[in-house]
Structure formats: C-alpha cells, structure tokens
Short mmCIF file of N, CA and C in Angstrom, two decimals:
data_model
loop_
_atom_site.label_atom_id
_atom_site.label_comp_id
_atom_site.label_asym_id
_atom_site.label_seq_id
_atom_site.Cartn_x
_atom_site.Cartn_y
_atom_site.Cartn_z
N MET E 279 86.75 -18.34 -53.54
CA MET E 279 86.79 -19.19 -52.36
C MET E 279 85.78 -20.32 -52.53
N THR E 280 86.15 -21.50 -52.08
CA THR E 280 85.24 -22.64 -52.14
C THR E 280 85.02 -23.18 -50.75
N ASN E 281 83.89 -23.86 -50.55
CA ASN E 281 83.58 -24.46 -49.26
C ASN E 281 83.75 -25.97 -49.32
N ASP E 282 84.50 -26.47 -50.27
CA ASP E 282 84.65 -27.92 -50.44
C ASP E 282 85.94 -28.43 -49.82
N ARG E 283 86.43 -27.74 -48.82
CA ARG E 283 87.66 -28.10 -48.13
C ARG E 283 88.87 -28.00 -49.06
N GLY E 284 88.75 -27.17 -50.07
CA GLY E 284 89.85 -26.97 -51.00
C GLY E 284 90.96 -26.14 -50.38
N SER E 285 91.89 -25.69 -51.21
CA SER E 285 93.06 -25.00 -50.70
C SER E 285 92.94 -23.48 -50.75
N SER E 286 91.77 -22.94 -51.07
CA SER E 286 91.66 -21.50 -51.13
C SER E 286 91.66 -20.91 -49.72
N PRO E 287 92.26 -19.72 -49.55
CA PRO E 287 92.31 -19.11 -48.22
C PRO E 287 90.92 -18.68 -47.76
N LEU E 288 90.79 -18.51 -46.44
CA LEU E 288 89.51 -18.12 -45.88
C LEU E 288 89.22 -16.65 -46.13
N GLY E 289 87.98 -16.35 -46.44
CA GLY E 289 87.54 -14.98 -46.55
C GLY E 289 86.89 -14.57 -45.24
N PRO E 290 86.59 -13.29 -45.08
CA PRO E 290 86.02 -12.81 -43.81
C PRO E 290 84.66 -13.42 -43.47
N ASP E 291 83.89 -13.82 -44.48
CA ASP E 291 82.57 -14.39 -44.24
C ASP E 291 82.55 -15.91 -44.43
N SER E 292 83.70 -16.53 -44.41
CA SER E 292 83.78 -17.97 -44.62
C SER E 292 83.10 -18.74 -43.49
N PRO E 293 82.37 -19.80 -43.83
CA PRO E 293 81.79 -20.63 -42.77
C PRO E 293 82.86 -21.36 -41.96
N TYR E 294 84.10 -21.32 -42.41
CA TYR E 294 85.21 -21.97 -41.70
C TYR E 294 85.97 -21.01 -40.80
N SER E 295 85.52 -19.77 -40.68
CA SER E 295 86.28 -18.78 -39.93
C SER E 295 86.11 -18.89 -38.41
N ASP E 296 85.06 -19.59 -37.95
CA ASP E 296 84.92 -19.74 -36.50
C ASP E 296 84.15 -21.00 -36.12
N ALA E 297 84.39 -21.42 -34.88
CA ALA E 297 83.71 -22.58 -34.30
C ALA E 297 83.72 -22.41 -32.79
N SER E 298 82.72 -22.95 -32.15
CA SER E 298 82.68 -22.99 -30.69
C SER E 298 82.71 -24.44 -30.27
N ILE E 299 83.54 -24.75 -29.28
CA ILE E 299 83.59 -26.11 -28.74
C ILE E 299 83.17 -26.03 -27.28
N TYR E 300 82.05 -26.67 -26.97
CA TYR E 300 81.53 -26.67 -25.61
C TYR E 300 82.14 -27.86 -24.87
N VAL E 301 82.58 -27.61 -23.63
CA VAL E 301 83.26 -28.63 -22.84
C VAL E 301 82.58 -28.73 -21.48
N ASP E 302 82.26 -29.95 -21.08
CA ASP E 302 81.62 -30.18 -19.79
C ASP E 302 82.70 -30.25 -18.70
N ALA E 303 83.26 -29.09 -18.38
CA ALA E 303 84.29 -28.96 -17.35
C ALA E 303 84.19 -27.57 -16.76
N GLU E 304 84.42 -27.46 -15.46
CA GLU E 304 84.21 -26.20 -14.74
C GLU E 304 85.23 -25.10 -15.03
N ALA E 305 86.49 -25.42 -15.16
CA ALA E 305 87.52 -24.38 -15.22
C ALA E 305 88.14 -24.29 -16.62
N ALA E 306 87.80 -23.23 -17.34
CA ALA E 306 88.33 -23.03 -18.70
C ALA E 306 89.86 -23.01 -18.72
N PRO E 307 90.54 -22.35 -17.77
CA PRO E 307 92.01 -22.35 -17.80
C PRO E 307 92.59 -23.77 -17.68
N ARG E 308 91.95 -24.62 -16.87
CA ARG E 308 92.42 -26.00 -16.72
C ARG E 308 92.24 -26.76 -18.02
N VAL E 309 91.11 -26.55 -18.70
CA VAL E 309 90.85 -27.22 -19.97
C VAL E 309 91.90 -26.81 -20.99
N VAL E 310 92.20 -25.52 -21.08
CA VAL E 310 93.19 -25.02 -22.04
C VAL E 310 94.58 -25.58 -21.70
N ALA E 311 94.93 -25.61 -20.42
CA ALA E 311 96.24 -26.13 -20.02
C ALA E 311 96.37 -27.61 -20.36
N ARG E 312 95.33 -28.39 -20.10
CA ARG E 312 95.38 -29.82 -20.44
C ARG E 312 95.39 -30.03 -21.95
N LEU E 313 94.69 -29.18 -22.66
CA LEU E 313 94.68 -29.26 -24.12
C LEU E 313 96.06 -28.92 -24.67
N ARG E 314 96.69 -27.90 -24.12
CA ARG E 314 98.04 -27.51 -24.54
C ARG E 314 99.00 -28.68 -24.35
N GLU E 315 98.90 -29.34 -23.20
CA GLU E 315 99.77 -30.48 -22.91
C GLU E 315 99.46 -31.66 -23.84
N ALA E 316 98.18 -31.95 -24.06
CA ALA E 316 97.78 -33.08 -24.91
C ALA E 316 98.25 -32.88 -26.36
N LEU E 317 98.27 -31.63 -26.82
CA LEU E 317 98.68 -31.35 -28.19
C LEU E 317 100.18 -31.09 -28.33
N GLY E 318 100.89 -31.10 -27.20
CA GLY E 318 102.34 -30.89 -27.23
C GLY E 318 102.74 -29.48 -27.61
N LEU E 319 101.94 -28.50 -27.20
CA LEU E 319 102.24 -27.10 -27.50
C LEU E 319 103.05 -26.51 -26.35
N ALA E 320 104.22 -26.01 -26.64
CA ALA E 320 105.12 -25.52 -25.60
C ALA E 320 104.79 -24.11 -25.13
N GLU E 321 104.34 -23.26 -26.03
CA GLU E 321 104.10 -21.86 -25.67
C GLU E 321 102.89 -21.73 -24.78
N ASP E 322 103.01 -20.88 -23.76
CA ASP E 322 101.91 -20.65 -22.84
C ASP E 322 101.44 -19.21 -22.98
N HIS E 323 100.24 -19.04 -23.54
CA HIS E 323 99.66 -17.71 -23.71
C HIS E 323 98.40 -17.58 -22.86
N GLY E 324 98.44 -18.13 -21.66
CA GLY E 324 97.30 -18.03 -20.75
C GLY E 324 96.10 -18.79 -21.26
N PRO E 325 94.96 -18.10 -21.36
CA PRO E 325 93.73 -18.79 -21.73
C PRO E 325 93.55 -19.04 -23.23
N GLU E 326 94.62 -18.85 -24.02
CA GLU E 326 94.49 -19.12 -25.45
C GLU E 326 95.69 -19.90 -25.97
N LEU E 327 95.47 -20.58 -27.08
CA LEU E 327 96.54 -21.32 -27.73
C LEU E 327 96.30 -21.31 -29.23
N THR E 328 97.34 -21.70 -29.98
CA THR E 328 97.24 -21.73 -31.43
C THR E 328 97.45 -23.15 -31.91
N VAL E 329 96.51 -23.62 -32.73
CA VAL E 329 96.58 -24.95 -33.34
C VAL E 329 96.45 -24.74 -34.84
N GLY E 330 97.57 -24.86 -35.55
CA GLY E 330 97.56 -24.60 -37.00
C GLY E 330 97.06 -23.19 -37.25
N PRO E 331 96.06 -23.02 -38.13
CA PRO E 331 95.55 -21.68 -38.43
C PRO E 331 94.52 -21.18 -37.42
N LEU E 332 94.32 -21.93 -36.36
CA LEU E 332 93.24 -21.67 -35.41
C LEU E 332 93.75 -21.05 -34.11
N ARG E 333 93.12 -19.96 -33.69
CA ARG E 333 93.37 -19.40 -32.36
C ARG E 333 92.23 -19.88 -31.48
N VAL E 334 92.57 -20.54 -30.37
CA VAL E 334 91.59 -21.14 -29.47
C VAL E 334 91.67 -20.42 -28.14
N GLU E 335 90.54 -19.88 -27.68
CA GLU E 335 90.50 -19.17 -26.41
C GLU E 335 89.43 -19.81 -25.52
N GLY E 336 89.82 -20.16 -24.30
CA GLY E 336 88.89 -20.77 -23.35
C GLY E 336 88.23 -19.71 -22.49
N ALA E 337 86.93 -19.88 -22.25
CA ALA E 337 86.19 -18.93 -21.43
C ALA E 337 85.05 -19.64 -20.72
N TYR E 338 84.56 -19.00 -19.67
CA TYR E 338 83.37 -19.49 -18.98
C TYR E 338 82.18 -19.30 -19.91
N ASN E 339 81.32 -20.29 -20.01
CA ASN E 339 80.14 -20.21 -20.85
C ASN E 339 79.05 -19.44 -20.09
N ASP E 340 78.68 -18.28 -20.57
CA ASP E 340 77.67 -17.46 -19.91
C ASP E 340 76.29 -18.12 -19.88
N TYR E 341 76.08 -19.13 -20.70
CA TYR E 341 74.80 -19.83 -20.72
C TYR E 341 74.77 -21.04 -19.79
N SER E 342 75.86 -21.26 -19.08
CA SER E 342 75.92 -22.37 -18.13
C SER E 342 74.95 -22.08 -16.99
N THR E 343 74.21 -23.11 -16.59
CA THR E 343 73.22 -22.94 -15.53
C THR E 343 73.78 -23.27 -14.15
N GLY E 344 74.95 -23.90 -14.11
CA GLY E 344 75.53 -24.28 -12.83
C GLY E 344 75.00 -25.60 -12.32
N ARG E 345 74.06 -26.19 -13.01
CA ARG E 345 73.55 -27.50 -12.62
C ARG E 345 74.15 -28.54 -13.54
N TYR E 346 74.05 -29.79 -13.15
CA TYR E 346 74.53 -30.86 -14.01
C TYR E 346 73.73 -30.82 -15.31
N ALA E 347 74.41 -30.75 -16.41
CA ALA E 347 73.75 -30.71 -17.72
C ALA E 347 73.96 -32.04 -18.42
N HIS E 348 72.89 -32.59 -18.93
CA HIS E 348 72.94 -33.83 -19.69
C HIS E 348 73.72 -33.58 -20.98
N PRO E 349 74.37 -34.61 -21.54
CA PRO E 349 75.16 -34.40 -22.76
C PRO E 349 74.41 -33.73 -23.90
N PHE E 350 73.09 -33.93 -24.03
CA PHE E 350 72.42 -33.26 -25.14
C PHE E 350 72.08 -31.82 -24.80
N ASP E 351 72.40 -31.36 -23.61
CA ASP E 351 72.25 -29.95 -23.23
C ASP E 351 73.61 -29.26 -23.26
N PHE E 352 74.40 -29.53 -24.29
CA PHE E 352 75.77 -29.03 -24.35
C PHE E 352 75.87 -27.51 -24.28
N LEU E 353 74.84 -26.78 -24.69
CA LEU E 353 74.90 -25.32 -24.63
C LEU E 353 74.98 -24.82 -23.19
N GLU E 354 74.69 -25.68 -22.22
CA GLU E 354 74.77 -25.31 -20.81
C GLU E 354 76.07 -25.77 -20.16
N TRP E 355 76.96 -26.46 -20.91
CA TRP E 355 78.23 -26.90 -20.33
C TRP E 355 79.04 -25.68 -19.94
N PRO E 356 79.80 -25.75 -18.84
CA PRO E 356 80.44 -24.57 -18.26
C PRO E 356 81.56 -23.90 -19.05
N THR E 357 82.24 -24.62 -19.93
CA THR E 357 83.37 -24.03 -20.65
C THR E 357 83.08 -24.00 -22.15
N VAL E 358 83.48 -22.92 -22.78
CA VAL E 358 83.40 -22.83 -24.23
C VAL E 358 84.77 -22.41 -24.76
N LEU E 359 85.22 -23.11 -25.79
CA LEU E 359 86.45 -22.77 -26.48
C LEU E 359 86.06 -22.06 -27.77
N GLU E 360 86.38 -20.79 -27.85
CA GLU E 360 86.07 -20.01 -29.05
C GLU E 360 87.25 -20.16 -30.01
N CYS E 361 86.98 -20.67 -31.19
CA CYS E 361 88.02 -20.94 -32.19
C CYS E 361 87.84 -19.99 -33.36
N GLU E 362 88.89 -19.27 -33.70
CA GLU E 362 88.85 -18.34 -34.83
C GLU E 362 90.00 -18.64 -35.77
N ALA E 363 89.68 -18.67 -37.05
CA ALA E 363 90.71 -18.88 -38.08
C ALA E 363 90.71 -17.66 -38.99
N HIS E 364 91.84 -17.00 -39.04
CA HIS E 364 91.96 -15.82 -39.89
C HIS E 364 92.76 -16.11 -41.15
N GLY E 365 93.25 -17.31 -41.27
CA GLY E 365 94.03 -17.71 -42.43
C GLY E 365 93.92 -19.20 -42.62
N GLY E 366 94.68 -19.70 -43.55
CA GLY E 366 94.64 -21.12 -43.83
C GLY E 366 93.51 -21.48 -44.77
N ALA E 367 93.49 -22.72 -45.17
CA ALA E 367 92.46 -23.24 -46.06
C ALA E 367 91.39 -23.94 -45.22
N PRO E 368 90.19 -24.09 -45.75
CA PRO E 368 89.14 -24.80 -45.02
C PRO E 368 89.58 -26.17 -44.50
N ALA E 369 90.31 -26.92 -45.30
CA ALA E 369 90.76 -28.25 -44.87
C ALA E 369 91.67 -28.15 -43.64
N GLU E 370 92.51 -27.11 -43.59
CA GLU E 370 93.39 -26.92 -42.44
C GLU E 370 92.61 -26.57 -41.18
N VAL E 371 91.57 -25.78 -41.33
CA VAL E 371 90.72 -25.40 -40.20
C VAL E 371 89.99 -26.63 -39.67
N VAL E 372 89.42 -27.41 -40.57
CA VAL E 372 88.72 -28.64 -40.16
C VAL E 372 89.69 -29.56 -39.43
N GLN E 373 90.88 -29.70 -39.95
CA GLN E 373 91.89 -30.56 -39.32
C GLN E 373 92.26 -30.04 -37.93
N ALA E 374 92.39 -28.74 -37.76
CA ALA E 374 92.75 -28.16 -36.46
C ALA E 374 91.63 -28.34 -35.44
N VAL E 375 90.39 -28.09 -35.84
CA VAL E 375 89.26 -28.28 -34.92
C VAL E 375 89.13 -29.76 -34.56
N ALA E 376 89.32 -30.63 -35.53
CA ALA E 376 89.28 -32.08 -35.26
C ALA E 376 90.37 -32.47 -34.26
N ALA E 377 91.56 -31.91 -34.40
CA ALA E 377 92.65 -32.22 -33.47
C ALA E 377 92.30 -31.77 -32.06
N VAL E 378 91.69 -30.61 -31.91
CA VAL E 378 91.29 -30.12 -30.59
C VAL E 378 90.23 -31.04 -29.99
N LEU E 379 89.20 -31.37 -30.77
CA LEU E 379 88.14 -32.26 -30.28
C LEU E 379 88.69 -33.62 -29.85
N GLU E 380 89.50 -34.22 -30.71
CA GLU E 380 90.03 -35.55 -30.41
C GLU E 380 90.94 -35.53 -29.19
N ALA E 381 91.71 -34.47 -29.01
CA ALA E 381 92.57 -34.36 -27.82
C ALA E 381 91.71 -34.25 -26.56
N LEU E 382 90.63 -33.49 -26.64
CA LEU E 382 89.73 -33.38 -25.49
C LEU E 382 89.10 -34.73 -25.16
N TRP E 383 88.61 -35.42 -26.18
CA TRP E 383 87.98 -36.73 -25.97
C TRP E 383 88.97 -37.73 -25.38
N ARG E 384 90.20 -37.75 -25.91
CA ARG E 384 91.23 -38.67 -25.38
C ARG E 384 91.53 -38.38 -23.93
N ASP E 385 91.43 -37.12 -23.55
CA ASP E 385 91.73 -36.72 -22.18
C ASP E 385 90.53 -36.89 -21.25
N GLY E 386 89.44 -37.43 -21.77
CA GLY E 386 88.27 -37.74 -20.94
C GLY E 386 87.23 -36.64 -20.82
N PHE E 387 87.38 -35.57 -21.58
CA PHE E 387 86.40 -34.48 -21.54
C PHE E 387 85.22 -34.79 -22.46
N LYS E 388 84.04 -34.37 -22.05
CA LYS E 388 82.89 -34.36 -22.95
C LYS E 388 82.99 -33.04 -23.70
N ALA E 389 83.05 -33.09 -25.02
CA ALA E 389 83.20 -31.88 -25.83
C ALA E 389 82.40 -32.02 -27.11
N LEU E 390 81.84 -30.91 -27.57
CA LEU E 390 81.02 -30.90 -28.77
C LEU E 390 81.22 -29.58 -29.50
N ALA E 391 81.45 -29.66 -30.80
CA ALA E 391 81.66 -28.46 -31.61
C ALA E 391 80.35 -27.97 -32.21
N ALA E 392 80.18 -26.67 -32.24
CA ALA E 392 79.04 -26.04 -32.90
C ALA E 392 79.62 -25.10 -33.96
N CYS E 393 79.42 -25.46 -35.22
CA CYS E 393 79.96 -24.66 -36.32
C CYS E 393 79.26 -25.03 -37.61
N ASP E 394 79.57 -24.31 -38.68
CA ASP E 394 78.95 -24.58 -39.98
C ASP E 394 79.51 -25.81 -40.67
N PHE E 395 80.59 -26.38 -40.14
CA PHE E 395 81.21 -27.53 -40.80
C PHE E 395 81.23 -28.76 -39.89
N GLU E 396 80.27 -28.86 -38.99
CA GLU E 396 80.20 -29.99 -38.05
C GLU E 396 80.25 -31.35 -38.76
N ASP E 397 79.57 -31.45 -39.89
CA ASP E 397 79.50 -32.72 -40.61
C ASP E 397 80.85 -33.18 -41.15
N GLU E 398 81.83 -32.30 -41.19
CA GLU E 398 83.16 -32.64 -41.68
C GLU E 398 84.10 -33.07 -40.55
N LEU E 399 83.62 -32.97 -39.32
CA LEU E 399 84.43 -33.29 -38.14
C LEU E 399 84.17 -34.73 -37.68
N PRO E 400 85.09 -35.31 -36.92
CA PRO E 400 84.86 -36.65 -36.37
C PRO E 400 83.59 -36.65 -35.52
N ALA E 401 82.82 -37.72 -35.63
CA ALA E 401 81.56 -37.88 -34.89
C ALA E 401 80.64 -36.68 -35.09
N ARG E 402 80.71 -36.08 -36.27
CA ARG E 402 79.92 -34.89 -36.62
C ARG E 402 80.07 -33.81 -35.56
N GLY E 403 81.31 -33.61 -35.12
CA GLY E 403 81.60 -32.59 -34.13
C GLY E 403 81.29 -33.02 -32.70
N GLY E 404 80.90 -34.26 -32.54
CA GLY E 404 80.57 -34.79 -31.22
C GLY E 404 79.10 -35.15 -31.09
N ILE E 405 78.29 -34.73 -32.03
CA ILE E 405 76.85 -35.01 -31.96
C ILE E 405 76.59 -36.51 -31.92
N ASP E 406 77.36 -37.28 -32.68
CA ASP E 406 77.17 -38.73 -32.69
C ASP E 406 77.60 -39.37 -31.37
N ARG E 407 78.44 -38.70 -30.60
CA ARG E 407 78.87 -39.23 -29.31
C ARG E 407 77.80 -39.02 -28.23
N TYR E 408 76.96 -38.00 -28.40
CA TYR E 408 75.95 -37.64 -27.41
C TYR E 408 74.60 -37.49 -28.10
N PRO E 409 73.98 -38.59 -28.52
CA PRO E 409 72.72 -38.49 -29.27
C PRO E 409 71.59 -37.94 -28.42
N ARG E 410 70.72 -37.21 -29.07
CA ARG E 410 69.53 -36.67 -28.40
C ARG E 410 68.53 -37.78 -28.16
N PRO E 411 67.73 -37.66 -27.10
CA PRO E 411 66.71 -38.68 -26.87
C PRO E 411 65.60 -38.57 -27.91
N ALA E 412 64.91 -39.66 -28.13
CA ALA E 412 63.78 -39.67 -29.06
C ALA E 412 62.68 -38.78 -28.49
N PRO E 413 61.93 -38.08 -29.34
CA PRO E 413 60.85 -37.24 -28.83
C PRO E 413 59.78 -38.11 -28.16
N ALA E 414 59.09 -37.52 -27.21
CA ALA E 414 58.02 -38.23 -26.51
C ALA E 414 56.92 -38.58 -27.50
N PRO E 415 56.29 -39.74 -27.32
CA PRO E 415 55.18 -40.12 -28.21
C PRO E 415 54.04 -39.12 -28.09
N ALA E 416 53.17 -39.11 -29.09
CA ALA E 416 52.01 -38.23 -29.07
C ALA E 416 51.24 -38.46 -27.78
N GLY E 417 50.76 -37.40 -27.20
CA GLY E 417 50.04 -37.51 -25.94
C GLY E 417 50.92 -37.21 -24.75
N GLY E 418 52.22 -37.00 -24.98
CA GLY E 418 53.11 -36.60 -23.91
C GLY E 418 53.51 -37.69 -22.95
N ALA E 419 53.38 -38.95 -23.34
CA ALA E 419 53.76 -40.04 -22.45
C ALA E 419 55.26 -40.00 -22.21
N VAL E 420 55.66 -40.40 -21.04
CA VAL E 420 57.07 -40.42 -20.68
C VAL E 420 57.73 -41.64 -21.30
N SER E 421 58.95 -41.46 -21.77
CA SER E 421 59.69 -42.55 -22.41
C SER E 421 59.91 -43.69 -21.43
N SER E 422 59.88 -44.91 -21.94
CA SER E 422 60.07 -46.10 -21.10
C SER E 422 61.54 -46.36 -20.81
N GLY E 423 62.43 -45.58 -21.41
CA GLY E 423 63.85 -45.80 -21.18
C GLY E 423 64.44 -46.86 -22.09
N ARG E 424 63.72 -47.26 -23.13
CA ARG E 424 64.21 -48.29 -24.03
C ARG E 424 64.80 -47.73 -25.31
N GLY E 425 64.82 -46.40 -25.47
CA GLY E 425 65.39 -45.80 -26.68
C GLY E 425 66.91 -45.95 -26.70
N THR E 426 67.49 -45.76 -27.86
CA THR E 426 68.93 -45.97 -28.00
C THR E 426 69.74 -44.99 -27.17
N TRP E 427 69.28 -43.77 -26.97
CA TRP E 427 70.08 -42.82 -26.20
C TRP E 427 70.25 -43.32 -24.77
N TRP E 428 69.23 -43.93 -24.20
CA TRP E 428 69.31 -44.42 -22.83
C TRP E 428 70.29 -45.59 -22.74
N LYS E 429 70.25 -46.47 -23.72
CA LYS E 429 71.16 -47.61 -23.73
C LYS E 429 72.61 -47.16 -23.85
N ASN E 430 72.84 -46.08 -24.58
CA ASN E 430 74.20 -45.55 -24.71
C ASN E 430 74.73 -44.99 -23.40
N LEU E 431 73.83 -44.51 -22.54
CA LEU E 431 74.26 -43.92 -21.28
C LEU E 431 74.45 -44.96 -20.18
N MET E 432 73.77 -46.08 -20.30
CA MET E 432 73.86 -47.12 -19.27
C MET E 432 75.04 -48.03 -19.55
N SER E 433 75.64 -48.51 -18.49
CA SER E 433 76.72 -49.48 -18.68
C SER E 433 76.12 -50.80 -19.12
N PRO E 434 76.85 -51.62 -19.90
CA PRO E 434 76.30 -52.87 -20.43
C PRO E 434 75.79 -53.81 -19.33
N GLY E 435 76.40 -53.80 -18.16
CA GLY E 435 75.98 -54.69 -17.09
C GLY E 435 74.65 -54.32 -16.48
N LYS E 436 74.19 -53.09 -16.69
CA LYS E 436 72.94 -52.64 -16.09
C LYS E 436 71.77 -52.68 -17.06
N ARG E 437 72.03 -53.03 -18.30
CA ARG E 437 70.95 -53.09 -19.28
C ARG E 437 70.03 -54.26 -18.97
N LYS E 438 68.74 -54.03 -19.14
CA LYS E 438 67.79 -55.12 -18.96
C LYS E 438 67.67 -55.88 -20.26
N VAL E 439 67.51 -57.16 -20.15
CA VAL E 439 67.34 -57.99 -21.33
C VAL E 439 65.88 -57.89 -21.74
N GLU E 440 65.66 -57.56 -23.01
CA GLU E 440 64.29 -57.48 -23.50
C GLU E 440 63.82 -58.87 -23.90
N ILE E 441 62.61 -59.22 -23.50
CA ILE E 441 62.05 -60.52 -23.82
C ILE E 441 61.09 -60.34 -24.98
N CYS E 442 61.33 -61.12 -26.01
CA CYS E 442 60.49 -61.06 -27.20
C CYS E 442 59.34 -62.04 -27.04
N ASP E 443 58.15 -61.64 -27.43
CA ASP E 443 56.98 -62.54 -27.37
C ASP E 443 56.95 -63.47 -28.54
#
C-alpha cells in the first residue's frame, strides 16, 4: 500500500480510511439531506449517504458548546460528518471527501475536514478558508484588528484605510 494517492486499495490502518468534516449547522439530518440533493444522490438512507468509496454519516457533534463558534473553533461546530472508506484507492477517497466539502461550500455551509490527508484537499480541507488569528504579541496585548484574519472576516466596505507615514 502507498500513501501517494496511488491505485492501491486501502488497508485497515490507512490514513485514508477516515475523515471528519465539521459543519457549522445545527441539524445534521438537514445537512445530510441538502448534501444528498447537492450531489444528486437519489437513495435515501436517513442520516448517511455514500459518495464513491466513502460512507458519510451525519451526527450531532458532542463537543459543540451551543454558543456561536468562530470559524477557527471548528471543533465546536454543531454537526460532524463521519466519513469512512473501507475500499477504493487513496485518490478515490480524496476525490470523494473533496466532492463533499465543495458541495457543502457551494450550498453556503461553513465546513472543514479533519483528517490525515487535509493537505490533499481543496483549501487544505477548509483551513485556508478559515485562517486562525495571529498569536497575541509578547506581553499579552490585545490584537489591534489589523491582522489578515480580521480583514478576511470584514466586508470590503467596512475596512479602514491604513495611512502610511
């Protein structure tokens, strides 16, 4: 077995055998139903669906706090899609997880994948879509709001123009 997205089948300990996709949406069944529709899947198996070699099951995220979670706190988002691949090649699994992520993004969901192959997915599994804020400067000073993560969250019309000396 190789981990280079080759055509070898998955083994039981393959890093491609599972992935979790966190979704910032309250109702897992609604997320799965919209995903089924977005992907054009006709079969309805309740809270789970099949995308290529991937079985995707939607569930409530037990780590959800019930409060509004910022995009970089994705582990607290209310829905998690557990993805398991028991067959197929690594490239097929990557393609299936990418299809799920892209369908969620197109449908307006905030979604981020956590898996061993994040770097092979679009936007590194979503990490590039929701960048973490820069760490606070030494001494614990509060950020001035001028870091790139803040600019990405603000609409262009609300950005302040920086004046150069």
